[in-house]
Short mmCIF file of the C-alpha atoms (twelve columns), coordinates in Angstrom:
data_MODEL
# 
_entry.id   MODEL 
# 
loop_
_atom_site.group_PDB 
_atom_site.id 
_atom_site.type_symbol 
_atom_site.label_atom_id 
_atom_site.label_alt_id 
_atom_site.label_comp_id 
_atom_site.label_asym_id 
_atom_site.label_seq_id 
_atom_site.Cartn_x 
_atom_site.Cartn_y 
_atom_site.Cartn_z 
_atom_site.pdbx_PDB_model_num 
ATOM 1   C CA . MET A 1   13.327  57.083  32.750  1 
ATOM 2   C CA . ARG A 2   10.772  57.185  29.936  1 
ATOM 3   C CA . LYS A 3   13.229  55.413  27.585  1 
ATOM 4   C CA . GLY A 4   13.616  52.607  30.118  1 
ATOM 5   C CA . THR A 5   9.830   52.280  30.478  1 
ATOM 6   C CA . THR A 6   9.395   52.009  26.693  1 
ATOM 7   C CA . ALA A 7   12.083  49.283  26.482  1 
ATOM 8   C CA . VAL A 8   10.422  47.232  29.224  1 
ATOM 9   C CA . LEU A 9   7.036   47.571  27.490  1 
ATOM 10  C CA . LEU A 10  8.594   46.389  24.230  1 
ATOM 11  C CA . CYS A 11  9.975   43.217  25.863  1 
ATOM 12  C CA . ILE A 12  6.671   42.415  27.600  1 
ATOM 13  C CA . VAL A 13  4.539   42.827  24.456  1 
ATOM 14  C CA . CYS A 14  6.898   40.733  22.301  1 
ATOM 15  C CA . ALA A 15  7.006   37.941  24.897  1 
ATOM 16  C CA . VAL A 16  3.195   37.839  25.092  1 
ATOM 17  C CA . ALA A 17  2.939   37.755  21.288  1 
ATOM 18  C CA . LEU A 18  5.361   34.850  20.924  1 
ATOM 19  C CA . SER A 19  3.746   32.772  23.691  1 
ATOM 20  C CA . ALA A 20  0.173   33.416  22.500  1 
ATOM 21  C CA . GLY A 21  0.990   32.680  18.865  1 
ATOM 22  C CA . SER A 22  2.700   29.346  19.451  1 
ATOM 23  C CA . VAL A 23  0.934   26.290  18.051  1 
ATOM 24  C CA . ALA A 24  2.017   22.730  18.847  1 
ATOM 25  C CA . ALA A 25  1.754   20.138  16.070  1 
ATOM 26  C CA . LEU A 26  0.470   16.645  16.847  1 
ATOM 27  C CA . PRO A 27  2.124   13.781  14.962  1 
ATOM 28  C CA . VAL A 28  0.152   12.295  12.069  1 
ATOM 29  C CA . ALA A 29  -0.126  8.513   12.244  1 
ATOM 30  C CA . ASP A 30  1.565   6.520   9.488   1 
ATOM 31  C CA . ASP A 31  -0.192  3.776   7.555   1 
ATOM 32  C CA . ALA A 32  -0.312  0.996   10.131  1 
ATOM 33  C CA . ASP A 33  -0.196  -1.667  7.461   1 
ATOM 34  C CA . ALA A 34  3.060   -0.444  5.946   1 
ATOM 35  C CA . HIS A 35  6.123   -2.672  6.302   1 
ATOM 36  C CA . ALA A 36  8.375   -1.512  9.098   1 
ATOM 37  C CA . SER A 37  11.483  -2.457  7.103   1 
ATOM 38  C CA . VAL A 38  13.372  0.372   5.444   1 
ATOM 39  C CA . HIS A 39  16.083  -0.348  2.892   1 
ATOM 40  C CA . PRO A 40  18.956  2.006   2.039   1 
ATOM 41  C CA . GLN A 41  19.382  3.061   -1.555  1 
ATOM 42  C CA . GLN A 42  21.997  1.640   -3.846  1 
ATOM 43  C CA . ASP A 43  24.946  3.946   -4.542  1 
ATOM 44  C CA . GLY A 44  23.930  4.557   -8.143  1 
ATOM 45  C CA . ALA A 45  20.439  5.791   -7.261  1 
ATOM 46  C CA . ALA A 46  20.930  7.710   -4.008  1 
ATOM 47  C CA . ALA A 47  21.436  11.064  -5.741  1 
ATOM 48  C CA . LEU A 48  18.111  10.681  -7.561  1 
ATOM 49  C CA . GLN A 49  16.187  11.321  -4.343  1 
ATOM 50  C CA . GLU A 50  17.535  14.799  -3.638  1 
ATOM 51  C CA . GLY A 51  14.827  16.586  -5.649  1 
ATOM 52  C CA . ASN A 52  11.242  17.353  -4.626  1 
ATOM 53  C CA . SER A 53  9.394   14.442  -6.188  1 
ATOM 54  C CA . GLN A 54  5.660   14.287  -6.847  1 
ATOM 55  C CA . THR A 55  3.287   12.592  -4.402  1 
ATOM 56  C CA . TYR A 56  0.995   9.792   -5.641  1 
ATOM 57  C CA . ALA A 57  -1.876  7.817   -4.139  1 
ATOM 58  C CA . VAL A 58  -2.193  4.049   -4.657  1 
ATOM 59  C CA . THR A 59  -5.749  2.921   -3.915  1 
ATOM 60  C CA . GLN A 60  -6.931  -0.674  -3.600  1 
ATOM 61  C CA . GLY A 61  -10.482 -1.106  -2.317  1 
ATOM 62  C CA . ASP A 62  -10.949 1.144   0.724   1 
ATOM 63  C CA . ARG A 63  -7.223  1.421   1.371   1 
ATOM 64  C CA . CYS A 64  -5.054  4.302   0.156   1 
ATOM 65  C CA . ILE A 65  -1.251  4.476   0.315   1 
ATOM 66  C CA . THR A 66  0.639   7.719   -0.278  1 
ATOM 67  C CA . LEU A 67  3.859   7.360   -2.294  1 
ATOM 68  C CA . GLN A 68  6.719   9.677   -3.164  1 
ATOM 69  C CA . ALA A 69  7.994   9.081   -6.688  1 
ATOM 70  C CA . LEU A 70  11.553  7.850   -7.191  1 
ATOM 71  C CA . GLY A 71  13.899  10.032  -9.211  1 
ATOM 72  C CA . ASN A 72  14.210  13.771  -9.727  1 
ATOM 73  C CA . GLY A 73  14.390  14.067  -13.508 1 
ATOM 74  C CA . SER A 74  18.151  13.738  -13.850 1 
ATOM 75  C CA . GLN A 75  18.131  10.292  -15.515 1 
ATOM 76  C CA . THR A 76  15.914  8.450   -17.982 1 
ATOM 77  C CA . VAL A 77  13.914  5.483   -16.772 1 
ATOM 78  C CA . GLU A 78  15.844  3.350   -19.279 1 
ATOM 79  C CA . GLU A 79  19.113  4.298   -17.593 1 
ATOM 80  C CA . PHE A 80  17.677  3.725   -14.130 1 
ATOM 81  C CA . TYR A 81  16.171  0.332   -15.032 1 
ATOM 82  C CA . ASP A 82  19.400  -0.795  -16.807 1 
ATOM 83  C CA . TYR A 83  17.943  -3.747  -18.716 1 
ATOM 84  C CA . ARG A 84  20.604  -6.153  -20.020 1 
ATOM 85  C CA . ASN A 85  20.661  -9.052  -22.441 1 
ATOM 86  C CA . PRO A 86  23.362  -10.492 -24.750 1 
ATOM 87  C CA . GLU A 87  22.388  -7.990  -27.457 1 
ATOM 88  C CA . THR A 88  23.064  -4.997  -25.198 1 
ATOM 89  C CA . HIS A 89  25.901  -6.126  -22.907 1 
ATOM 90  C CA . ASP A 90  28.883  -8.464  -23.033 1 
ATOM 91  C CA . GLY A 91  30.002  -10.548 -20.080 1 
ATOM 92  C CA . PRO A 92  28.198  -12.496 -17.357 1 
ATOM 93  C CA . ASN A 93  25.808  -9.727  -16.232 1 
ATOM 94  C CA . ASN A 94  23.531  -9.881  -19.263 1 
ATOM 95  C CA . VAL A 95  20.892  -12.458 -18.357 1 
ATOM 96  C CA . TYR A 96  17.721  -10.718 -19.573 1 
ATOM 97  C CA . SER A 97  17.161  -8.763  -16.339 1 
ATOM 98  C CA . SER A 98  17.160  -5.312  -14.722 1 
ATOM 99  C CA . TYR A 99  20.466  -4.490  -13.053 1 
ATOM 100 C CA . GLY A 100 19.801  -0.876  -12.095 1 
ATOM 101 C CA . THR A 101 16.950  -1.781  -9.725  1 
ATOM 102 C CA . ARG A 102 18.619  -4.597  -7.792  1 
ATOM 103 C CA . GLU A 103 18.205  -2.830  -4.450  1 
ATOM 104 C CA . LEU A 104 14.453  -2.680  -5.077  1 
ATOM 105 C CA . GLN A 105 14.008  -6.308  -6.144  1 
ATOM 106 C CA . ARG A 106 12.625  -9.021  -3.848  1 
ATOM 107 C CA . GLY A 107 12.227  -12.759 -4.308  1 
ATOM 108 C CA . ASP A 108 8.752   -14.039 -5.277  1 
ATOM 109 C CA . THR A 109 7.593   -10.398 -5.266  1 
ATOM 110 C CA . THR A 110 6.254   -7.891  -7.799  1 
ATOM 111 C CA . THR A 111 7.576   -4.408  -7.005  1 
ATOM 112 C CA . MET A 112 5.794   -1.321  -8.376  1 
ATOM 113 C CA . PHE A 113 6.694   2.390   -8.158  1 
ATOM 114 C CA . VAL A 114 6.439   5.723   -9.961  1 
ATOM 115 C CA . TYR A 115 9.656   7.094   -11.466 1 
ATOM 116 C CA . GLU A 116 10.251  10.733  -12.444 1 
ATOM 117 C CA . GLY A 117 12.827  10.658  -15.243 1 
ATOM 118 C CA . SER A 118 14.417  13.222  -17.525 1 
ATOM 119 C CA . GLU A 119 11.960  12.326  -20.312 1 
ATOM 120 C CA . GLY A 120 8.783   12.115  -18.245 1 
ATOM 121 C CA . THR A 121 7.042   10.143  -15.507 1 
ATOM 122 C CA . SER A 122 6.846   6.346   -15.726 1 
ATOM 123 C CA . LEU A 123 5.063   3.555   -13.920 1 
ATOM 124 C CA . VAL A 124 7.549   0.735   -13.309 1 
ATOM 125 C CA . VAL A 125 6.939   -2.921  -12.361 1 
ATOM 126 C CA . ILE A 126 9.599   -5.526  -11.565 1 
ATOM 127 C CA . HIS A 127 8.945   -9.225  -10.947 1 
ATOM 128 C CA . GLU A 128 11.338  -11.346 -8.869  1 
ATOM 129 C CA . ARG A 129 15.036  -10.693 -8.154  1 
ATOM 130 C CA . VAL A 130 17.956  -11.342 -10.469 1 
ATOM 131 C CA . GLY A 131 20.170  -14.139 -9.188  1 
ATOM 132 C CA . ASP A 132 17.523  -15.376 -6.746  1 
ATOM 133 C CA . ASP A 133 16.967  -19.098 -6.235  1 
ATOM 134 C CA . SER A 134 13.470  -19.273 -7.755  1 
ATOM 135 C CA . ASP A 135 11.482  -21.371 -10.223 1 
ATOM 136 C CA . GLY A 136 10.558  -18.455 -12.491 1 
ATOM 137 C CA . GLY A 137 6.982   -17.302 -12.853 1 
ATOM 138 C CA . ALA A 138 4.240   -15.672 -14.941 1 
ATOM 139 C CA . VAL A 139 2.417   -12.331 -14.599 1 
ATOM 140 C CA . THR A 140 -0.061  -10.452 -16.798 1 
ATOM 141 C CA . MET A 141 -0.990  -6.824  -16.141 1 
ATOM 142 C CA . GLN A 142 -3.543  -4.572  -17.827 1 
ATOM 143 C CA . PHE A 143 -2.952  -0.789  -17.652 1 
ATOM 144 C CA . ASP A 144 -5.789  1.678   -18.346 1 
ATOM 145 C CA . GLY A 145 -6.033  5.465   -18.089 1 
ATOM 146 C CA . LEU A 146 -2.588  6.181   -19.542 1 
ATOM 147 C CA . ASP A 147 -1.702  9.400   -21.326 1 
ATOM 148 C CA . GLU A 148 -2.518  9.459   -25.041 1 
ATOM 149 C CA . ASN A 149 1.208   9.789   -25.796 1 
ATOM 150 C CA . SER A 150 2.289   7.009   -23.446 1 
ATOM 151 C CA . GLU A 151 4.740   4.319   -24.560 1 
ATOM 152 C CA . TRP A 152 6.588   1.263   -23.319 1 
ATOM 153 C CA . ALA A 153 9.939   2.861   -22.400 1 
ATOM 154 C CA . VAL A 154 11.356  -0.439  -21.112 1 
ATOM 155 C CA . GLN A 155 10.268  -3.865  -22.372 1 
ATOM 156 C CA . ASP A 156 11.949  -6.567  -20.341 1 
ATOM 157 C CA . ASP A 157 12.167  -8.890  -22.337 1 
ATOM 158 C CA . VAL A 158 12.191  -7.866  -25.989 1 
ATOM 159 C CA . TYR A 159 15.127  -8.986  -28.117 1 
ATOM 160 C CA . ASN A 160 15.936  -10.136 -31.637 1 
ATOM 161 C CA . GLY A 161 17.424  -13.522 -32.351 1 
ATOM 162 C CA . THR A 162 19.245  -14.139 -29.066 1 
ATOM 163 C CA . ARG A 163 16.704  -16.615 -27.721 1 
ATOM 164 C CA . PRO A 164 15.721  -19.765 -29.582 1 
ATOM 165 C CA . GLY A 165 12.058  -19.484 -30.470 1 
ATOM 166 C CA . GLY A 166 12.037  -15.673 -30.280 1 
ATOM 167 C CA . ASN A 167 10.356  -13.454 -27.711 1 
ATOM 168 C CA . LEU A 168 8.400   -15.206 -24.993 1 
ATOM 169 C CA . ASP A 169 6.836   -12.145 -23.320 1 
ATOM 170 C CA . GLU A 170 3.870   -10.456 -24.989 1 
ATOM 171 C CA . TRP A 171 3.349   -6.676  -25.200 1 
ATOM 172 C CA . SER A 172 0.542   -4.467  -26.479 1 
ATOM 173 C CA . HIS A 173 -0.259  -0.764  -26.423 1 
ATOM 174 C CA . SER A 174 -3.134  1.201   -27.907 1 
ATOM 175 C CA . GLY A 175 -3.969  4.794   -26.958 1 
ATOM 176 C CA . THR A 176 -4.550  4.971   -23.215 1 
ATOM 177 C CA . ALA A 177 -4.349  1.193   -22.615 1 
ATOM 178 C CA . ALA A 178 -1.469  -1.281  -22.467 1 
ATOM 179 C CA . ARG A 179 -1.006  -4.922  -21.526 1 
ATOM 180 C CA . ALA A 180 1.967   -7.216  -20.925 1 
ATOM 181 C CA . THR A 181 2.510   -10.854 -20.041 1 
ATOM 182 C CA . TRP A 182 5.854   -11.806 -18.523 1 
ATOM 183 C CA . ALA A 183 7.103   -15.396 -18.375 1 
ATOM 184 C CA . TYR A 184 10.588  -15.834 -16.907 1 
ATOM 185 C CA . THR A 185 12.827  -18.652 -15.777 1 
ATOM 186 C CA . GLY A 186 14.597  -19.035 -12.448 1 
ATOM 187 C CA . SER A 187 17.432  -16.688 -11.292 1 
ATOM 188 C CA . ARG A 188 16.126  -13.867 -13.520 1 
ATOM 189 C CA . ASN A 189 13.673  -11.020 -13.122 1 
ATOM 190 C CA . ASP A 190 11.231  -9.450  -15.557 1 
ATOM 191 C CA . GLY A 191 9.267   -6.215  -15.844 1 
ATOM 192 C CA . GLY A 192 8.878   -2.962  -17.722 1 
ATOM 193 C CA . ALA A 193 8.243   0.783   -17.595 1 
ATOM 194 C CA . ILE A 194 5.379   2.756   -19.159 1 
ATOM 195 C CA . ARG A 195 6.278   6.394   -19.790 1 
ATOM 196 C CA . GLY A 196 3.398   8.867   -20.150 1 
ATOM 197 C CA . PHE A 197 1.552   8.696   -16.856 1 
ATOM 198 C CA . GLY A 198 -2.129  9.664   -16.830 1 
ATOM 199 C CA . GLU A 199 -3.984  11.301  -13.956 1 
ATOM 200 C CA . ASP A 200 -5.603  8.023   -12.861 1 
ATOM 201 C CA . VAL A 201 -3.939  4.805   -14.031 1 
ATOM 202 C CA . THR A 202 -5.683  1.522   -13.210 1 
ATOM 203 C CA . VAL A 203 -3.569  -1.629  -12.959 1 
ATOM 204 C CA . THR A 204 -5.394  -4.978  -13.129 1 
ATOM 205 C CA . PRO A 205 -3.158  -7.924  -12.082 1 
ATOM 206 C CA . TYR A 206 -3.197  -11.561 -13.172 1 
ATOM 207 C CA . PHE A 207 -0.583  -13.457 -11.200 1 
ATOM 208 C CA . ASN A 208 0.626   -17.042 -11.626 1 
ATOM 209 C CA . ASP A 209 -2.115  -19.343 -12.996 1 
ATOM 210 C CA . ARG A 210 -4.292  -16.315 -13.828 1 
ATOM 211 C CA . ALA A 211 -1.699  -14.988 -16.308 1 
ATOM 212 C CA . ASP A 212 -2.491  -15.134 -20.047 1 
ATOM 213 C CA . PHE A 213 -0.012  -17.996 -20.382 1 
ATOM 214 C CA . ARG A 214 2.531   -19.795 -18.237 1 
ATOM 215 C CA . GLU A 215 5.881   -21.431 -19.043 1 
ATOM 216 C CA . TYR A 216 7.488   -21.872 -15.611 1 
ATOM 217 C CA . GLU A 217 6.081   -23.120 -12.309 1 
ATOM 218 C CA . GLY A 218 7.277   -20.456 -9.866  1 
ATOM 219 C CA . ASP A 219 4.765   -18.136 -8.152  1 
ATOM 220 C CA . ILE A 220 4.656   -14.481 -7.162  1 
ATOM 221 C CA . THR A 221 3.385   -14.353 -3.568  1 
ATOM 222 C CA . GLU A 222 3.703   -10.606 -2.747  1 
ATOM 223 C CA . TRP A 223 2.755   -7.386  -4.553  1 
ATOM 224 C CA . GLU A 224 4.453   -4.338  -3.043  1 
ATOM 225 C CA . VAL A 225 4.687   -0.603  -3.790  1 
ATOM 226 C CA . VAL A 226 7.811   1.462   -3.090  1 
ATOM 227 C CA . SER A 227 8.048   5.074   -1.912  1 
ATOM 228 C CA . ALA A 228 11.198  7.235   -1.750  1 
ATOM 229 C CA . GLU A 229 11.083  9.030   1.601   1 
ATOM 230 C CA . GLY A 230 13.917  10.786  3.398   1 
ATOM 231 C CA . GLY A 231 16.599  9.238   1.212   1 
ATOM 232 C CA . GLU A 232 15.322  5.701   1.812   1 
ATOM 233 C CA . TYR A 233 13.059  3.207   0.045   1 
ATOM 234 C CA . ASN A 234 9.933   2.285   2.019   1 
ATOM 235 C CA . ARG A 235 7.892   -0.744  0.951   1 
ATOM 236 C CA . THR A 236 4.201   -1.463  1.537   1 
ATOM 237 C CA . SER A 237 2.445   -4.745  0.745   1 
ATOM 238 C CA . LEU A 238 -0.877  -4.607  -1.088  1 
ATOM 239 C CA . GLU A 239 -3.550  -6.710  0.574   1 
ATOM 240 C CA . SER A 240 -4.971  -8.383  -2.543  1 
ATOM 241 C CA . MET A 241 -3.183  -10.176 -5.383  1 
ATOM 242 C CA . THR A 242 -6.321  -10.108 -7.550  1 
ATOM 243 C CA . GLU A 243 -7.958  -6.704  -6.938  1 
ATOM 244 C CA . GLU A 244 -7.036  -3.806  -9.241  1 
ATOM 245 C CA . VAL A 245 -5.252  -0.700  -7.970  1 
ATOM 246 C CA . THR A 246 -5.495  2.919   -9.087  1 
ATOM 247 C CA . VAL A 247 -2.407  5.162   -9.124  1 
ATOM 248 C CA . THR A 248 -3.321  8.861   -8.904  1 
ATOM 249 C CA . ALA A 249 -1.159  11.984  -8.912  1 
ATOM 250 C CA . GLY A 250 -1.523  13.663  -5.498  1 
ATOM 251 C CA . GLY A 251 -1.738  12.232  -2.005  1 
ATOM 252 C CA . CYS A 252 -4.450  10.264  -0.248  1 
ATOM 253 C CA . ALA A 253 -7.237  12.032  1.604   1 
ATOM 254 C CA . GLU A 254 -5.753  13.520  4.792   1 
ATOM 255 C CA . LEU A 255 -7.402  15.610  7.481   1 
ATOM 256 C CA . THR A 256 -5.599  18.702  8.781   1 
ATOM 257 C CA . ALA A 257 -6.773  21.678  10.839  1 
ATOM 258 C CA . GLU A 258 -5.918  25.056  9.358   1 
ATOM 259 C CA . SER A 259 -6.774  26.926  12.568  1 
ATOM 260 C CA . VAL A 260 -8.181  26.464  16.073  1 
ATOM 261 C CA . THR A 261 -9.474  29.442  18.086  1 
ATOM 262 C CA . THR A 262 -11.450 29.984  21.285  1 
ATOM 263 C CA . SER A 263 -13.718 32.839  22.299  1 
ATOM 264 C CA . PRO A 264 -13.095 34.150  24.844  1 
ATOM 265 C CA . SER A 265 -9.523  32.981  25.096  1 
ATOM 266 C CA . ASN A 266 -9.351  33.842  28.820  1 
ATOM 267 C CA . PRO A 267 -12.728 32.853  30.298  1 
ATOM 268 C CA . SER A 268 -13.745 32.670  33.913  1 
ATOM 269 C CA . PRO A 269 -14.618 29.272  35.431  1 
ATOM 270 C CA . GLY A 270 -18.077 28.225  34.268  1 
ATOM 271 C CA . GLU A 271 -18.151 30.746  31.406  1 
ATOM 272 C CA . THR A 272 -19.242 29.426  27.997  1 
ATOM 273 C CA . VAL A 273 -16.345 29.060  25.545  1 
ATOM 274 C CA . ASP A 274 -16.877 28.762  21.783  1 
ATOM 275 C CA . VAL A 275 -14.248 26.510  20.172  1 
ATOM 276 C CA . GLN A 276 -13.953 27.031  16.421  1 
ATOM 277 C CA . ALA A 277 -11.796 25.173  13.903  1 
ATOM 278 C CA . THR A 278 -11.315 25.043  10.146  1 
ATOM 279 C CA . VAL A 279 -10.531 21.510  8.938   1 
ATOM 280 C CA . GLN A 280 -9.280  20.649  5.472   1 
ATOM 281 C CA . ASN A 281 -8.702  17.598  3.298   1 
ATOM 282 C CA . SER A 282 -5.097  18.250  2.280   1 
ATOM 283 C CA . GLY A 283 -5.059  15.343  -0.199  1 
ATOM 284 C CA . VAL A 284 -6.478  15.188  -3.716  1 
ATOM 285 C CA . GLN A 285 -8.929  12.362  -3.105  1 
ATOM 286 C CA . ALA A 286 -12.289 12.807  -1.413  1 
ATOM 287 C CA . GLY A 287 -12.590 11.431  2.093   1 
ATOM 288 C CA . THR A 288 -14.911 10.996  5.066   1 
ATOM 289 C CA . PHE A 289 -13.302 11.870  8.396   1 
ATOM 290 C CA . THR A 290 -14.171 11.477  12.056  1 
ATOM 291 C CA . VAL A 291 -13.053 14.723  13.706  1 
ATOM 292 C CA . GLU A 292 -12.557 14.815  17.483  1 
ATOM 293 C CA . ILE A 293 -12.411 18.101  19.393  1 
ATOM 294 C CA . THR A 294 -10.588 17.488  22.677  1 
ATOM 295 C CA . ALA A 295 -9.550  19.444  25.768  1 
ATOM 296 C CA . ASP A 296 -6.518  18.002  27.549  1 
ATOM 297 C CA . GLY A 297 -7.246  14.697  25.808  1 
ATOM 298 C CA . GLU A 298 -10.911 14.545  26.832  1 
ATOM 299 C CA . VAL A 299 -13.315 14.428  23.880  1 
ATOM 300 C CA . LEU A 300 -15.644 17.426  23.828  1 
ATOM 301 C CA . ASP A 301 -17.418 16.501  20.583  1 
ATOM 302 C CA . THR A 302 -17.073 14.245  17.519  1 
ATOM 303 C CA . ARG A 303 -18.075 15.246  13.991  1 
ATOM 304 C CA . GLU A 304 -18.300 13.326  10.705  1 
ATOM 305 C CA . VAL A 305 -17.250 15.466  7.734   1 
ATOM 306 C CA . GLU A 306 -17.051 14.647  4.030   1 
ATOM 307 C CA . LEU A 307 -14.493 16.674  2.105   1 
ATOM 308 C CA . ASP A 308 -13.336 16.663  -1.487  1 
ATOM 309 C CA . GLY A 309 -9.628  17.047  -2.143  1 
ATOM 310 C CA . GLY A 310 -8.517  20.486  -0.940  1 
ATOM 311 C CA . GLU A 311 -11.951 21.331  0.505   1 
ATOM 312 C CA . SER A 312 -12.301 23.064  3.908   1 
ATOM 313 C CA . GLN A 313 -15.124 23.179  6.447   1 
ATOM 314 C CA . ASP A 314 -15.710 25.169  9.662   1 
ATOM 315 C CA . ILE A 315 -16.785 23.338  12.811  1 
ATOM 316 C CA . SER A 316 -17.497 24.626  16.320  1 
ATOM 317 C CA . VAL A 317 -18.560 23.439  19.749  1 
ATOM 318 C CA . GLU A 318 -19.414 25.176  23.016  1 
ATOM 319 C CA . THR A 319 -17.991 24.054  26.344  1 
ATOM 320 C CA . THR A 320 -17.228 25.297  29.867  1 
ATOM 321 C CA . PHE A 321 -14.308 24.831  32.248  1 
ATOM 322 C CA . ASP A 322 -15.185 24.632  35.942  1 
ATOM 323 C CA . GLU A 323 -11.680 25.083  37.333  1 
ATOM 324 C CA . GLU A 324 -8.905  27.596  36.775  1 
ATOM 325 C CA . GLY A 325 -5.889  26.533  34.725  1 
ATOM 326 C CA . SER A 326 -4.523  26.084  31.222  1 
ATOM 327 C CA . TYR A 327 -6.348  23.726  28.843  1 
ATOM 328 C CA . GLU A 328 -5.057  22.472  25.487  1 
ATOM 329 C CA . ILE A 329 -7.711  22.329  22.769  1 
ATOM 330 C CA . ALA A 330 -6.825  19.912  19.940  1 
ATOM 331 C CA . VAL A 331 -8.384  19.341  16.520  1 
ATOM 332 C CA . ALA A 332 -6.594  17.000  14.084  1 
ATOM 333 C CA . ASN A 333 -2.975  18.199  13.932  1 
ATOM 334 C CA . THR A 334 -3.463  21.644  15.512  1 
ATOM 335 C CA . THR A 335 -3.819  22.882  19.097  1 
ATOM 336 C CA . ALA A 336 -4.658  26.091  20.957  1 
ATOM 337 C CA . THR A 337 -4.434  26.971  24.649  1 
ATOM 338 C CA . VAL A 338 -7.216  28.540  26.699  1 
ATOM 339 C CA . GLU A 339 -6.411  30.147  30.077  1 
ATOM 340 C CA . VAL A 340 -9.202  29.919  32.652  1 
ATOM 341 C CA . ALA A 341 -8.900  32.377  35.525  1 
ATOM 342 C CA . GLU A 342 -11.282 33.872  38.061  1 
ATOM 343 C CA . GLY A 343 -12.574 37.160  36.652  1 
ATOM 344 C CA . GLY A 344 -11.064 36.517  33.176  1 
ATOM 345 C CA . GLY A 345 -10.413 39.797  31.404  1 
ATOM 346 C CA . GLY A 346 -7.019  41.461  31.337  1 
ATOM 347 C CA . LEU A 347 -4.528  41.390  28.499  1 
ATOM 348 C CA . GLY A 348 -5.354  37.756  27.740  1 
ATOM 349 C CA . ASP A 349 -8.882  38.542  26.523  1 
ATOM 350 C CA . ASP A 350 -7.420  40.401  23.568  1 
ATOM 351 C CA . VAL A 351 -4.833  37.768  22.708  1 
ATOM 352 C CA . LEU A 352 -6.129  34.861  20.624  1 
ATOM 353 C CA . PRO A 353 -4.055  32.008  19.204  1 
ATOM 354 C CA . GLY A 354 -2.280  33.356  16.178  1 
ATOM 355 C CA . PHE A 355 -1.464  36.803  17.721  1 
ATOM 356 C CA . GLY A 356 1.875   37.363  16.046  1 
ATOM 357 C CA . VAL A 357 4.841   39.647  15.584  1 
ATOM 358 C CA . ALA A 358 2.948   42.117  13.385  1 
ATOM 359 C CA . ALA A 359 0.389   42.751  16.117  1 
ATOM 360 C CA . ALA A 360 3.164   43.082  18.681  1 
ATOM 361 C CA . LEU A 361 4.944   45.693  16.579  1 
ATOM 362 C CA . ALA A 362 1.693   47.616  16.172  1 
ATOM 363 C CA . ALA A 363 1.232   47.640  19.939  1 
ATOM 364 C CA . VAL A 364 4.788   48.891  20.448  1 
ATOM 365 C CA . ALA A 365 4.274   51.617  17.844  1 
ATOM 366 C CA . GLY A 366 1.137   52.762  19.635  1 
ATOM 367 C CA . ALA A 367 2.898   52.865  22.995  1 
ATOM 368 C CA . THR A 368 5.779   54.871  21.508  1 
ATOM 369 C CA . ALA A 369 3.363   57.384  19.969  1 
ATOM 370 C CA . ILE A 370 1.675   57.915  23.332  1 
ATOM 371 C CA . GLY A 371 5.063   58.541  24.939  1 
ATOM 372 C CA . LEU A 372 5.989   61.108  22.303  1 
ATOM 373 C CA . ARG A 373 2.672   62.970  22.754  1 
ATOM 374 C CA . ARG A 374 3.215   63.127  26.518  1 
ATOM 375 C CA . ARG A 375 6.678   64.592  26.066  1 
ATOM 376 C CA . ARG A 376 5.317   67.335  23.811  1 
# 
């Protein structure tokens, strides 16, 4: 009989622990300005997304876009870019363009992304799409904040003697700064890759008539960044074609709640309840956040918090519940449940959100010890 009682007690305590410790996660909203279109990867690059790539933040003005780098270190950026001209390849597919990035290319568009290759991390830009019906174009870009050991890993176009008049594009690099001007004819693309990524790289664009020089009349009308997420390429348009962007290792500022607790967890109707939460900026960039503390969707309080990357802050608010029932308290992405019952008390007063298996096992051990003492 005593063995049966102990078994029943074990089941009850474990069930209470699992139900009290459950926390529901609220979905985090995506960047509303991001393109809804998602493009599958080309066969030759799909395997590159299987690794855990680094997160980067692209900031332009007040807007920040979080990117996942392409690649997982299994291939060099030169191999991925696959630049071809008559000096490097025979046959028809050698028209001074990138052939490895065709799935990423778009007409009248500059595409930019971070690539993690076997010889280091690179910032890659591609203008236009090979084989597209375009009038060519001109782009100049200034790169600052590069690593001291950075280099142009891919220079599209640099060649020797295969074009009458020599190289048309212009390239420079000195210490932590680099600059390039691309001028390309129709049906081709242009671009390059800088290997040796710094912590904060600033890219200043000069599109079309703002380029250092111009040979062809076509225009770039879109500037987009690409992120590798869930085995797919996601594209986001930048809002300005003239404003500089900063590419930083680590994600954008993002508010999360590390914990949400209530005291007491099982109050009586009308009893004061203290709601406490620890919020954190899980990104690397500083941010100012509007934090709402809600109960069943109704806003109890709103706080403005400023947090550096990785910084946490405790917030709290007092409230009361006039009627019996279960209420869901939500802060950022985390929730907790408070049970309001006449008289409060009981087992629930000792069970706060986060009561877990370890506490349940301790309770069972204590109950078992009491049973053993009674037998003796």
